[in-house]
Amino acid sequence: MFLTLGTDLAGVDAPASDFGFLLHKNPARPQAIDVTGGSAHVFYPEATDERCTAAVLLEIDPIGLVKAGRGKAGEGFTLGQYVNDRPYAASSLLAVALGKLFRTAMNGRCDARPELAARPIPLNVHIPALPCNGGADLAERLFAPLGWTVDARPVPLDPEIPAWGDSRYVDLRLAGVLRLADALNHLYVLLPVLDDAKHYWVGTDEVDKLVRAGAGWLAAHPDKDVISHRYLAHRRYLSDAALERLSESDGVELAEESPEEGSVSLAVERRTTVAAVLKELGARRIADIGCGEGALVGELLKDPMIGELVATDVSARALIAAKRRLHYDDLPDRQRDRLKFLQSSVTYADDRLAGLDAVVLMEVVEHVDPPRLPALANSVFRAARPAAVVVTTPNSEYNVRFPSLPAGRFRHPDHRFEWTRAEFRSWAQDVGATYGYTVEFRPIGTVDPEVGAPTQLALFRREVNG
């Protein structure tokens, strides 16, 4: 297989040839590494101040592939081990080669040009013959939400005989302004997903690879289910595990700066803190608005004192994923009777949510466009009017403590904003004064003396005469 990755670094104060620093490959010296059943080569067809292009050529020896145990055919078809297109069109082999060739670049590291590695740059990718089980439309669906302009054209079986139609290959061109690390991770995950035929055995270690390469973008992808299932060879138990871990990651690696052995992720700490606040309130009838895939709901189900738990989300797909995550159909009847799923929008009044003991908006407000926040406040604090409301949201001041989060970037691709502590306090106090609630603020996560805690929580209590 053959792939080119290039840039002109337009608008960036650096010559295009600095691309070689980002890739950790010298444009003046072709390089090669051994891969399963063959070798991968890196060279630069062009490397000037105006434009730089790196090419990856993957050469696979069909016999070497079989000897390595990667090309076995089905029983009764021994010749099929040798007579097939896998050596020339195994995109999972190309993904493995990219991971080996550009491992440091995929991690976003470049000691020589750290400021360049941290910023989006104009990139162009071209793969002339990419196996795509799903056609050009699938390539568009998978790459476009990530910021790429996609040009995927079917490759005919034979240009001289149009009646034969198209092959299962596409000529794929991508253009976008992204960090190089993000672009490489997109390719690492999505090339074998489009092919839908990995050349090696898929086990639990592949979940770790998917979560690591998908950090910051896969959790919010509209086709994350398709991606995880295909990447993990349609093994349901593996894809379920990957989706659960991705739903907890919030799109970035939210670990403490120096985590101690046995420490929990911020996502886990957040939901256990919210559960503890609800227990402190003595809430028995609770709604988790914007429940996503049900992480908090699963935590709350552990409390037998909660008699009614309503999980809502605007996305029907999220509700289906939440039911799957919680194994809803397999729950005992008593547990199912406590739990109700509703499709509902946080910005519209819903009579089904009126009069509860508590409503939770955990990492929800930052997904709402700022002009719609008054509608959110009206639907929750006036129409539903619970006895208490718990709201959590990122503290944007803490973002500088996340090494993997580039300056100026939000923690999740779908965030419309992220508040400082002062901004959150101002909004919460205005809402409380308008609708008759007192407000108390609490930190979630380790409190940094300069920038505060990574997550901020507001506890609203309805005033007695309210």
GROMACS .gro file of C-alpha atoms in nm:
model
  466
    1MET     CA    1   0.000   0.000   0.000
    2PHE     CA    2   0.099   0.358  -0.055
    3LEU     CA    3   0.015   0.674   0.144
    4THR     CA    4   0.132   1.034   0.125
    5LEU     CA    5   0.101   1.294   0.401
    6GLY     CA    6   0.191   1.652   0.322
    7THR     CA    7   0.166   2.014   0.436
    8ASP     CA    8   0.241   2.363   0.312
    9LEU     CA    9   0.229   2.508   0.668
   10ALA     CA   10   0.027   2.801   0.533
   11GLY     CA   11  -0.019   3.070   0.794
   12VAL     CA   12   0.242   2.910   1.021
   13ASP     CA   13   0.570   3.086   1.087
   14ALA     CA   14   0.786   2.791   0.985
   15PRO     CA   15   0.921   2.641   0.663
   16ALA     CA   16   0.726   2.342   0.535
   17SER     CA   17   1.038   2.126   0.560
   18ASP     CA   18   0.999   2.146   0.941
   19PHE     CA   19   0.738   1.877   0.884
   20GLY     CA   20   1.030   1.636   0.904
   21PHE     CA   21   1.087   1.739   1.266
   22LEU     CA   22   0.724   1.667   1.350
   23LEU     CA   23   0.743   1.320   1.191
   24HIS     CA   24   1.089   1.255   1.340
   25LYS     CA   25   1.207   1.150   0.994
   26ASN     CA   26   1.483   1.335   0.809
   27PRO     CA   27   1.366   1.441   0.459
   28ALA     CA   28   1.719   1.388   0.326
   29ARG     CA   29   1.741   1.025   0.434
   30PRO     CA   30   1.499   0.748   0.331
   31GLN     CA   31   1.425   0.505   0.615
   32ALA     CA   32   1.281   0.155   0.642
   33ILE     CA   33   1.156  -0.070   0.921
   34ASP     CA   34   1.056  -0.433   0.933
   35VAL     CA   35   0.688  -0.515   0.976
   36THR     CA   36   0.498  -0.843   0.979
   37GLY     CA   37   0.575  -1.020   0.654
   38GLY     CA   38   0.757  -0.731   0.492
   39SER     CA   39   0.888  -0.377   0.532
   40ALA     CA   40   0.771  -0.016   0.543
   41HIS     CA   41   0.963   0.268   0.381
   42VAL     CA   42   0.948   0.645   0.443
   43PHE     CA   43   1.080   0.896   0.192
   44TYR     CA   44   1.002   1.253   0.085
   45PRO     CA   45   0.900   1.317  -0.279
   46GLU     CA   46   0.921   1.690  -0.199
   47ALA     CA   47   1.069   1.888   0.090
   48THR     CA   48   1.092   2.263   0.030
   49ASP     CA   49   1.016   2.571   0.235
   50GLU     CA   50   0.679   2.595   0.057
   51ARG     CA   51   0.565   2.233   0.066
   52CYS     CA   52   0.672   1.905   0.223
   53THR     CA   53   0.531   1.559   0.155
   54ALA     CA   54   0.620   1.232   0.327
   55ALA     CA   55   0.538   0.903   0.155
   56VAL     CA   56   0.492   0.564   0.318
   57LEU     CA   57   0.535   0.258   0.100
   58LEU     CA   58   0.436  -0.074   0.251
   59GLU     CA   59   0.588  -0.382   0.087
   60ILE     CA   60   0.453  -0.720   0.197
   61ASP     CA   61   0.596  -1.056   0.099
   62PRO     CA   62   0.294  -1.291   0.053
   63ILE     CA   63   0.498  -1.597   0.150
   64GLY     CA   64   0.644  -1.417   0.451
   65LEU     CA   65   0.292  -1.317   0.554
   66VAL     CA   66   0.176  -1.679   0.550
   67LYS     CA   67   0.485  -1.802   0.736
   68ALA     CA   68   0.417  -1.542   1.004
   69GLY     CA   69   0.074  -1.698   1.053
   70ARG     CA   70  -0.111  -1.391   0.922
   71GLY     CA   71  -0.239  -1.517   0.591
   72LYS     CA   72  -0.414  -1.843   0.666
   73ALA     CA   73  -0.712  -1.919   0.452
   74GLY     CA   74  -1.022  -2.113   0.537
   75GLU     CA   75  -1.003  -2.489   0.560
   76GLY     CA   76  -0.995  -2.659   0.222
   77PHE     CA   77  -0.847  -2.364   0.037
   78THR     CA   78  -0.473  -2.377   0.098
   79LEU     CA   79  -0.393  -2.187  -0.222
   80GLY     CA   80  -0.596  -1.896  -0.087
   81GLN     CA   81  -0.317  -1.829   0.160
   82TYR     CA   82  -0.107  -1.706  -0.130
   83VAL     CA   83  -0.349  -1.601  -0.405
   84ASN     CA   84  -0.532  -1.297  -0.259
   85ASP     CA   85  -0.497  -0.921  -0.238
   86ARG     CA   86  -0.405  -0.892   0.130
   87PRO     CA   87  -0.036  -0.817   0.073
   88TYR     CA   88  -0.131  -0.518  -0.141
   89ALA     CA   89  -0.444  -0.395   0.033
   90ALA     CA   90  -0.414  -0.480   0.401
   91SER     CA   91  -0.492  -0.144   0.557
   92SER     CA   92  -0.450  -0.287   0.907
   93LEU     CA   93  -0.089  -0.363   0.809
   94LEU     CA   94  -0.053  -0.003   0.698
   95ALA     CA   95  -0.198   0.119   1.030
   96VAL     CA   96   0.054  -0.093   1.220
   97ALA     CA   97   0.333   0.049   1.004
   98LEU     CA   98   0.218   0.406   1.075
   99GLY     CA   99   0.218   0.328   1.446
  100LYS     CA  100   0.576   0.202   1.431
  101LEU     CA  101   0.710   0.469   1.198
  102PHE     CA  102   0.549   0.769   1.368
  103ARG     CA  103   0.493   0.658   1.727
  104THR     CA  104   0.643   0.974   1.878
  105ALA     CA  105   0.449   1.200   1.641
  106MET     CA  106   0.126   1.017   1.726
  107ASN     CA  107   0.188   1.101   2.092
  108GLY     CA  108   0.214   1.470   2.003
  109ARG     CA  109   0.580   1.501   2.102
  110CYS     CA  110   0.842   1.703   1.919
  111ASP     CA  111   1.129   1.834   2.129
  112ALA     CA  112   1.272   2.029   1.834
  113ARG     CA  113   0.944   2.209   1.747
  114PRO     CA  114   0.707   2.169   2.047
  115GLU     CA  115   0.501   2.476   1.956
  116LEU     CA  116   0.444   2.337   1.605
  117ALA     CA  117   0.339   1.996   1.735
  118ALA     CA  118   0.078   2.161   1.958
  119ARG     CA  119  -0.095   2.363   1.687
  120PRO     CA  120  -0.322   2.266   1.396
  121ILE     CA  121  -0.152   2.283   1.059
  122PRO     CA  122  -0.285   2.232   0.704
  123LEU     CA  123  -0.253   1.865   0.610
  124ASN     CA  124  -0.326   1.658   0.301
  125VAL     CA  125  -0.349   1.279   0.292
  126HIS     CA  126  -0.371   1.063  -0.020
  127ILE     CA  127  -0.422   0.686  -0.037
  128PRO     CA  128  -0.469   0.585  -0.401
  129ALA     CA  129  -0.615   0.240  -0.331
  130LEU     CA  130  -0.784   0.195   0.005
  131PRO     CA  131  -1.011  -0.106   0.071
  132CYS     CA  132  -1.340   0.039   0.191
  133ASN     CA  133  -1.615  -0.202   0.290
  134GLY     CA  134  -1.902   0.045   0.274
  135GLY     CA  135  -1.792   0.260  -0.015
  136ALA     CA  136  -1.713   0.628  -0.047
  137ASP     CA  137  -2.012   0.727   0.167
  138LEU     CA  138  -1.866   0.546   0.468
  139ALA     CA  139  -1.532   0.722   0.426
  140GLU     CA  140  -1.718   1.053   0.430
  141ARG     CA  141  -1.915   0.955   0.742
  142LEU     CA  142  -1.606   0.855   0.936
  143PHE     CA  143  -1.362   1.134   0.845
  144ALA     CA  144  -1.585   1.441   0.792
  145PRO     CA  145  -1.694   1.479   1.159
  146LEU     CA  146  -1.325   1.501   1.254
  147GLY     CA  147  -1.267   1.817   1.052
  148TRP     CA  148  -1.150   1.661   0.725
  149THR     CA  149  -1.267   1.756   0.378
  150VAL     CA  150  -1.316   1.416   0.216
  151ASP     CA  151  -1.280   1.325  -0.151
  152ALA     CA  152  -1.338   0.949  -0.182
  153ARG     CA  153  -1.377   0.817  -0.535
  154PRO     CA  154  -1.455   0.453  -0.615
  155VAL     CA  155  -1.185   0.275  -0.812
  156PRO     CA  156  -1.328   0.085  -1.112
  157LEU     CA  157  -1.256  -0.285  -1.144
  158ASP     CA  158  -1.122  -0.218  -1.493
  159PRO     CA  159  -1.118   0.133  -1.647
  160GLU     CA  160  -1.131  -0.029  -1.989
  161ILE     CA  161  -1.451  -0.221  -1.910
  162PRO     CA  162  -1.692   0.018  -1.730
  163ALA     CA  163  -1.967  -0.246  -1.734
  164TRP     CA  164  -1.783  -0.436  -1.462
  165GLY     CA  165  -1.852  -0.154  -1.221
  166ASP     CA  166  -1.655  -0.039  -0.920
  167SER     CA  167  -1.419  -0.235  -0.700
  168ARG     CA  168  -1.426  -0.230  -0.320
  169TYR     CA  169  -1.143   0.025  -0.322
  170VAL     CA  170  -1.156   0.403  -0.309
  171ASP     CA  171  -0.906   0.668  -0.403
  172LEU     CA  172  -0.909   0.868  -0.080
  173ARG     CA  173  -0.794   1.228  -0.040
  174LEU     CA  174  -0.826   1.415   0.289
  175ALA     CA  175  -0.760   1.783   0.356
  176GLY     CA  176  -0.788   1.964   0.687
  177VAL     CA  177  -0.626   2.185   0.947
  178LEU     CA  178  -0.545   1.957   1.239
  179ARG     CA  179  -0.267   1.869   1.479
  180LEU     CA  180  -0.040   1.609   1.319
  181ALA     CA  181  -0.087   1.379   1.620
  182ASP     CA  182  -0.465   1.387   1.575
  183ALA     CA  183  -0.437   1.318   1.202
  184LEU     CA  184  -0.213   1.016   1.254
  185ASN     CA  185  -0.442   0.874   1.522
  186HIS     CA  186  -0.742   0.917   1.291
  187LEU     CA  187  -0.563   0.717   1.022
  188TYR     CA  188  -0.437   0.456   1.269
  189VAL     CA  189  -0.792   0.378   1.381
  190LEU     CA  190  -1.002   0.439   1.071
  191LEU     CA  191  -0.796   0.269   0.797
  192PRO     CA  192  -0.860  -0.082   0.934
  193VAL     CA  193  -1.217   0.020   1.021
  194LEU     CA  194  -1.288   0.103   0.657
  195ASP     CA  195  -1.126  -0.222   0.544
  196ASP     CA  196  -1.315  -0.417   0.815
  197ALA     CA  197  -1.065  -0.704   0.791
  198LYS     CA  198  -0.776  -0.702   1.036
  199HIS     CA  199  -0.480  -0.921   0.949
  200TYR     CA  200  -0.412  -1.031   1.307
  201TRP     CA  201  -0.592  -1.176   1.607
  202VAL     CA  202  -0.792  -0.918   1.802
  203GLY     CA  203  -0.780  -0.950   2.181
  204THR     CA  204  -0.822  -0.736   2.491
  205ASP     CA  205  -0.500  -0.543   2.422
  206GLU     CA  206  -0.671  -0.396   2.115
  207VAL     CA  207  -0.917  -0.217   2.346
  208ASP     CA  208  -0.624  -0.034   2.504
  209LYS     CA  209  -0.495   0.065   2.160
  210LEU     CA  210  -0.836   0.195   2.051
  211VAL     CA  211  -0.892   0.398   2.369
  212ARG     CA  212  -0.541   0.541   2.352
  213ALA     CA  213  -0.558   0.636   1.983
  214GLY     CA  214  -0.919   0.755   2.012
  215ALA     CA  215  -0.856   0.989   2.308
  216GLY     CA  216  -1.002   1.332   2.245
  217TRP     CA  217  -1.216   1.249   1.941
  218LEU     CA  218  -1.371   0.902   1.934
  219ALA     CA  219  -1.603   0.945   2.234
  220ALA     CA  220  -1.786   1.227   2.053
  221HIS     CA  221  -1.789   1.069   1.706
  222PRO     CA  222  -2.144   1.008   1.577
  223ASP     CA  223  -2.038   0.666   1.443
  224LYS     CA  224  -1.830   0.555   1.742
  225ASP     CA  225  -2.035   0.233   1.765
  226VAL     CA  226  -1.949   0.137   1.406
  227ILE     CA  227  -1.585   0.232   1.458
  228SER     CA  228  -1.543   0.032   1.779
  229HIS     CA  229  -1.720  -0.277   1.645
  230ARG     CA  230  -1.521  -0.287   1.324
  231TYR     CA  231  -1.188  -0.202   1.488
  232LEU     CA  232  -1.242  -0.483   1.740
  233ALA     CA  233  -1.344  -0.739   1.476
  234HIS     CA  234  -1.712  -0.732   1.578
  235ARG     CA  235  -1.640  -0.885   1.919
  236ARG     CA  236  -1.923  -0.739   2.122
  237TYR     CA  237  -1.764  -0.783   2.463
  238LEU     CA  238  -1.454  -0.593   2.348
  239SER     CA  239  -1.644  -0.308   2.185
  240ASP     CA  240  -1.869  -0.270   2.490
  241ALA     CA  241  -1.559  -0.241   2.710
  242ALA     CA  242  -1.406   0.016   2.476
  243LEU     CA  243  -1.723   0.227   2.461
  244GLU     CA  244  -1.751   0.227   2.838
  245ARG     CA  245  -1.394   0.346   2.881
  246LEU     CA  246  -1.436   0.609   2.610
  247SER     CA  247  -1.752   0.743   2.773
  248GLU     CA  248  -1.555   0.797   3.094
  249SER     CA  249  -1.261   0.971   2.931
  250ASP     CA  250  -1.445   1.294   2.837
  251GLY     CA  251  -1.231   1.315   2.527
  252VAL     CA  252  -0.898   1.384   2.704
  253GLU     CA  253  -0.678   1.196   2.944
  254LEU     CA  254  -0.819   1.327   3.273
  255ALA     CA  255  -0.561   1.175   3.506
  256GLU     CA  256  -0.402   1.359   3.796
  257GLU     CA  257  -0.064   1.512   3.718
  258SER     CA  258   0.114   1.257   3.938
  259PRO     CA  259  -0.146   0.988   4.009
  260GLU     CA  260  -0.077   0.756   4.298
  261GLU     CA  261  -0.122   0.383   4.268
  262GLY     CA  262  -0.488   0.297   4.303
  263SER     CA  263  -0.612   0.648   4.218
  264VAL     CA  264  -0.936   0.677   4.021
  265SER     CA  265  -1.007   0.878   3.708
  266LEU     CA  266  -1.176   1.216   3.732
  267ALA     CA  267  -1.483   1.072   3.560
  268VAL     CA  268  -1.524   0.814   3.836
  269GLU     CA  269  -1.459   1.071   4.110
  270ARG     CA  270  -1.714   1.304   3.956
  271ARG     CA  271  -2.000   1.056   3.954
  272THR     CA  272  -1.922   0.919   4.301
  273THR     CA  273  -1.917   1.277   4.433
  274VAL     CA  274  -2.254   1.350   4.274
  275ALA     CA  275  -2.396   1.026   4.417
  276ALA     CA  276  -2.270   1.126   4.762
  277VAL     CA  277  -2.433   1.470   4.736
  278LEU     CA  278  -2.766   1.311   4.642
  279LYS     CA  279  -2.738   1.075   4.938
  280GLU     CA  280  -2.662   1.373   5.163
  281LEU     CA  281  -2.981   1.538   5.036
  282GLY     CA  282  -3.184   1.225   5.104
  283ALA     CA  283  -3.321   1.238   4.749
  284ARG     CA  284  -3.548   0.945   4.662
  285ARG     CA  285  -3.684   1.058   4.322
  286ILE     CA  286  -3.405   1.170   4.090
  287ALA     CA  287  -3.361   1.260   3.722
  288ASP     CA  288  -3.028   1.244   3.543
  289ILE     CA  289  -3.080   1.491   3.258
  290GLY     CA  290  -2.841   1.436   2.969
  291CYS     CA  291  -2.753   1.090   3.100
  292GLY     CA  292  -2.540   0.997   2.798
  293GLU     CA  293  -2.447   0.631   2.817
  294GLY     CA  294  -2.560   0.591   3.177
  295ALA     CA  295  -2.239   0.609   3.385
  296LEU     CA  296  -2.405   0.807   3.666
  297VAL     CA  297  -2.726   0.606   3.645
  298GLY     CA  298  -2.528   0.287   3.705
  299GLU     CA  299  -2.371   0.445   4.014
  300LEU     CA  300  -2.707   0.560   4.152
  301LEU     CA  301  -2.867   0.219   4.102
  302LYS     CA  302  -2.632   0.090   4.373
  303ASP     CA  303  -2.825   0.294   4.633
  304PRO     CA  304  -3.134   0.092   4.740
  305MET     CA  305  -3.288   0.401   4.902
  306ILE     CA  306  -3.348   0.563   4.562
  307GLY     CA  307  -3.703   0.470   4.468
  308GLU     CA  308  -3.735   0.636   4.127
  309LEU     CA  309  -3.458   0.713   3.880
  310VAL     CA  310  -3.531   0.887   3.550
  311ALA     CA  311  -3.260   0.890   3.281
  312THR     CA  312  -3.313   1.138   2.998
  313ASP     CA  313  -3.118   1.234   2.688
  314VAL     CA  314  -3.197   1.410   2.363
  315SER     CA  315  -3.022   1.129   2.174
  316ALA     CA  316  -3.212   0.806   2.121
  317ARG     CA  317  -2.880   0.638   2.040
  318ALA     CA  318  -2.740   0.742   2.379
  319LEU     CA  319  -3.042   0.595   2.558
  320ILE     CA  320  -2.999   0.266   2.371
  321ALA     CA  321  -2.630   0.264   2.464
  322ALA     CA  322  -2.720   0.336   2.828
  323LYS     CA  323  -2.963   0.045   2.838
  324ARG     CA  324  -2.696  -0.181   2.690
  325ARG     CA  325  -2.433  -0.061   2.933
  326LEU     CA  326  -2.663  -0.120   3.229
  327HIS     CA  327  -2.786  -0.458   3.093
  328TYR     CA  328  -3.135  -0.320   3.139
  329ASP     CA  329  -3.317  -0.622   2.994
  330ASP     CA  330  -3.136  -0.852   3.235
  331LEU     CA  331  -3.202  -0.647   3.548
  332PRO     CA  332  -3.431  -0.796   3.817
  333ASP     CA  333  -3.789  -0.671   3.793
  334ARG     CA  334  -3.748  -0.462   4.108
  335GLN     CA  335  -3.449  -0.279   3.960
  336ARG     CA  336  -3.622  -0.218   3.626
  337ASP     CA  337  -3.925  -0.078   3.808
  338ARG     CA  338  -3.703   0.189   3.968
  339LEU     CA  339  -3.554   0.300   3.637
  340LYS     CA  340  -3.721   0.490   3.354
  341PHE     CA  341  -3.566   0.613   3.026
  342LEU     CA  342  -3.707   0.922   2.853
  343GLN     CA  343  -3.603   1.100   2.535
  344SER     CA  344  -3.611   1.467   2.630
  345SER     CA  345  -3.424   1.792   2.562
  346VAL     CA  346  -3.280   1.992   2.850
  347THR     CA  347  -3.385   2.318   2.683
  348TYR     CA  348  -3.757   2.232   2.664
  349ALA     CA  349  -4.002   2.202   2.954
  350ASP     CA  350  -4.108   1.841   3.017
  351ASP     CA  351  -4.399   1.779   3.254
  352ARG     CA  352  -4.275   1.422   3.313
  353LEU     CA  353  -3.985   1.566   3.513
  354ALA     CA  354  -4.189   1.791   3.743
  355GLY     CA  355  -4.179   1.767   4.122
  356LEU     CA  356  -3.878   1.541   4.178
  357ASP     CA  357  -3.648   1.549   4.479
  358ALA     CA  358  -3.341   1.620   4.268
  359VAL     CA  359  -3.228   1.681   3.912
  360VAL     CA  360  -2.868   1.627   3.800
  361LEU     CA  361  -2.694   1.802   3.510
  362MET     CA  362  -2.354   1.632   3.514
  363GLU     CA  363  -2.126   1.775   3.244
  364VAL     CA  364  -2.426   1.894   3.043
  365VAL     CA  365  -2.443   2.276   3.044
  366GLU     CA  366  -2.118   2.314   2.849
  367HIS     CA  367  -2.274   2.120   2.559
  368VAL     CA  368  -2.551   2.382   2.522
  369ASP     CA  369  -2.507   2.687   2.300
  370PRO     CA  370  -2.486   2.995   2.526
  371PRO     CA  371  -2.800   3.160   2.376
  372ARG     CA  372  -2.996   2.848   2.485
  373LEU     CA  373  -2.885   2.860   2.851
  374PRO     CA  374  -3.186   3.072   2.960
  375ALA     CA  375  -3.414   2.805   2.810
  376LEU     CA  376  -3.223   2.537   3.004
  377ALA     CA  377  -3.263   2.730   3.329
  378ASN     CA  378  -3.634   2.783   3.263
  379SER     CA  379  -3.704   2.415   3.187
  380VAL     CA  380  -3.513   2.287   3.492
  381PHE     CA  381  -3.567   2.552   3.761
  382ARG     CA  382  -3.916   2.676   3.671
  383ALA     CA  383  -4.096   2.398   3.484
  384ALA     CA  384  -3.947   2.090   3.658
  385ARG     CA  385  -3.876   2.281   3.984
  386PRO     CA  386  -3.718   2.000   4.187
  387ALA     CA  387  -3.624   2.041   4.552
  388ALA     CA  388  -3.256   2.037   4.454
  389VAL     CA  389  -3.042   2.063   4.141
  390VAL     CA  390  -2.682   1.940   4.108
  391VAL     CA  391  -2.475   2.087   3.824
  392THR     CA  392  -2.117   1.994   3.739
  393THR     CA  393  -1.903   2.149   3.465
  394PRO     CA  394  -1.532   2.173   3.378
  395ASN     CA  395  -1.321   2.444   3.537
  396SER     CA  396  -1.148   2.595   3.234
  397GLU     CA  397  -0.871   2.743   3.450
  398TYR     CA  398  -0.754   2.388   3.529
  399ASN     CA  399  -0.703   2.298   3.161
  400VAL     CA  400  -0.340   2.411   3.175
  401ARG     CA  401  -0.271   2.115   3.406
  402PHE     CA  402  -0.359   1.860   3.135
  403PRO     CA  403  -0.038   1.796   2.936
  404SER     CA  404  -0.227   1.629   2.649
  405LEU     CA  405  -0.467   1.922   2.601
  406PRO     CA  406  -0.335   2.188   2.358
  407ALA     CA  407  -0.364   2.551   2.467
  408GLY     CA  408  -0.700   2.701   2.374
  409ARG     CA  409  -0.868   2.363   2.317
  410PHE     CA  410  -1.175   2.248   2.508
  411ARG     CA  411  -1.174   1.914   2.687
  412HIS     CA  412  -1.433   1.769   2.450
  413PRO     CA  413  -1.499   1.842   2.081
  414ASP     CA  414  -1.870   1.904   2.149
  415HIS     CA  415  -1.819   2.164   2.424
  416ARG     CA  416  -1.966   2.502   2.328
  417PHE     CA  417  -1.779   2.679   2.609
  418GLU     CA  418  -1.595   2.609   2.934
  419TRP     CA  419  -1.636   2.841   3.232
  420THR     CA  420  -1.383   2.978   3.477
  421ARG     CA  421  -1.476   2.954   3.845
  422ALA     CA  422  -1.593   3.315   3.848
  423GLU     CA  423  -1.806   3.268   3.535
  424PHE     CA  424  -1.973   2.957   3.675
  425ARG     CA  425  -2.044   3.129   4.007
  426SER     CA  426  -2.195   3.428   3.830
  427TRP     CA  427  -2.426   3.213   3.617
  428ALA     CA  428  -2.532   2.990   3.908
  429GLN     CA  429  -2.600   3.280   4.144
  430ASP     CA  430  -2.807   3.462   3.881
  431VAL     CA  431  -3.013   3.146   3.818
  432GLY     CA  432  -3.061   3.087   4.190
  433ALA     CA  433  -3.177   3.446   4.250
  434THR     CA  434  -3.414   3.433   3.952
  435TYR     CA  435  -3.586   3.106   4.043
  436GLY     CA  436  -3.564   3.104   4.424
  437TYR     CA  437  -3.275   2.868   4.498
  438THR     CA  438  -2.978   2.901   4.729
  439VAL     CA  439  -2.643   2.792   4.582
  440GLU     CA  440  -2.343   2.617   4.732
  441PHE     CA  441  -2.021   2.548   4.541
  442ARG     CA  442  -1.794   2.246   4.585
  443PRO     CA  443  -1.478   2.123   4.407
  444ILE     CA  444  -1.438   1.780   4.246
  445GLY     CA  445  -1.087   1.642   4.211
  446THR     CA  446  -0.760   1.758   4.358
  447VAL     CA  447  -0.764   2.132   4.426
  448ASP     CA  448  -0.469   2.313   4.271
  449PRO     CA  449  -0.371   2.621   4.477
  450GLU     CA  450  -0.345   2.834   4.162
  451VAL     CA  451  -0.620   2.713   3.929
  452GLY     CA  452  -0.862   2.527   4.155
  453ALA     CA  453  -1.017   2.183   4.101
  454PRO     CA  454  -1.063   2.025   3.757
  455THR     CA  455  -1.442   2.006   3.797
  456GLN     CA  456  -1.674   2.250   3.971
  457LEU     CA  457  -2.008   2.158   4.130
  458ALA     CA  458  -2.303   2.381   4.221
  459LEU     CA  459  -2.569   2.252   4.459
  460PHE     CA  460  -2.899   2.441   4.427
  461ARG     CA  461  -3.157   2.405   4.705
  462ARG     CA  462  -3.506   2.541   4.658
  463GLU     CA  463  -3.586   2.804   4.918
  464VAL     CA  464  -3.850   2.701   5.173
  465ASN     CA  465  -4.095   2.968   5.061
  466GLY     CA  466  -4.001   2.932   4.696
   0.00000   0.00000   0.00000
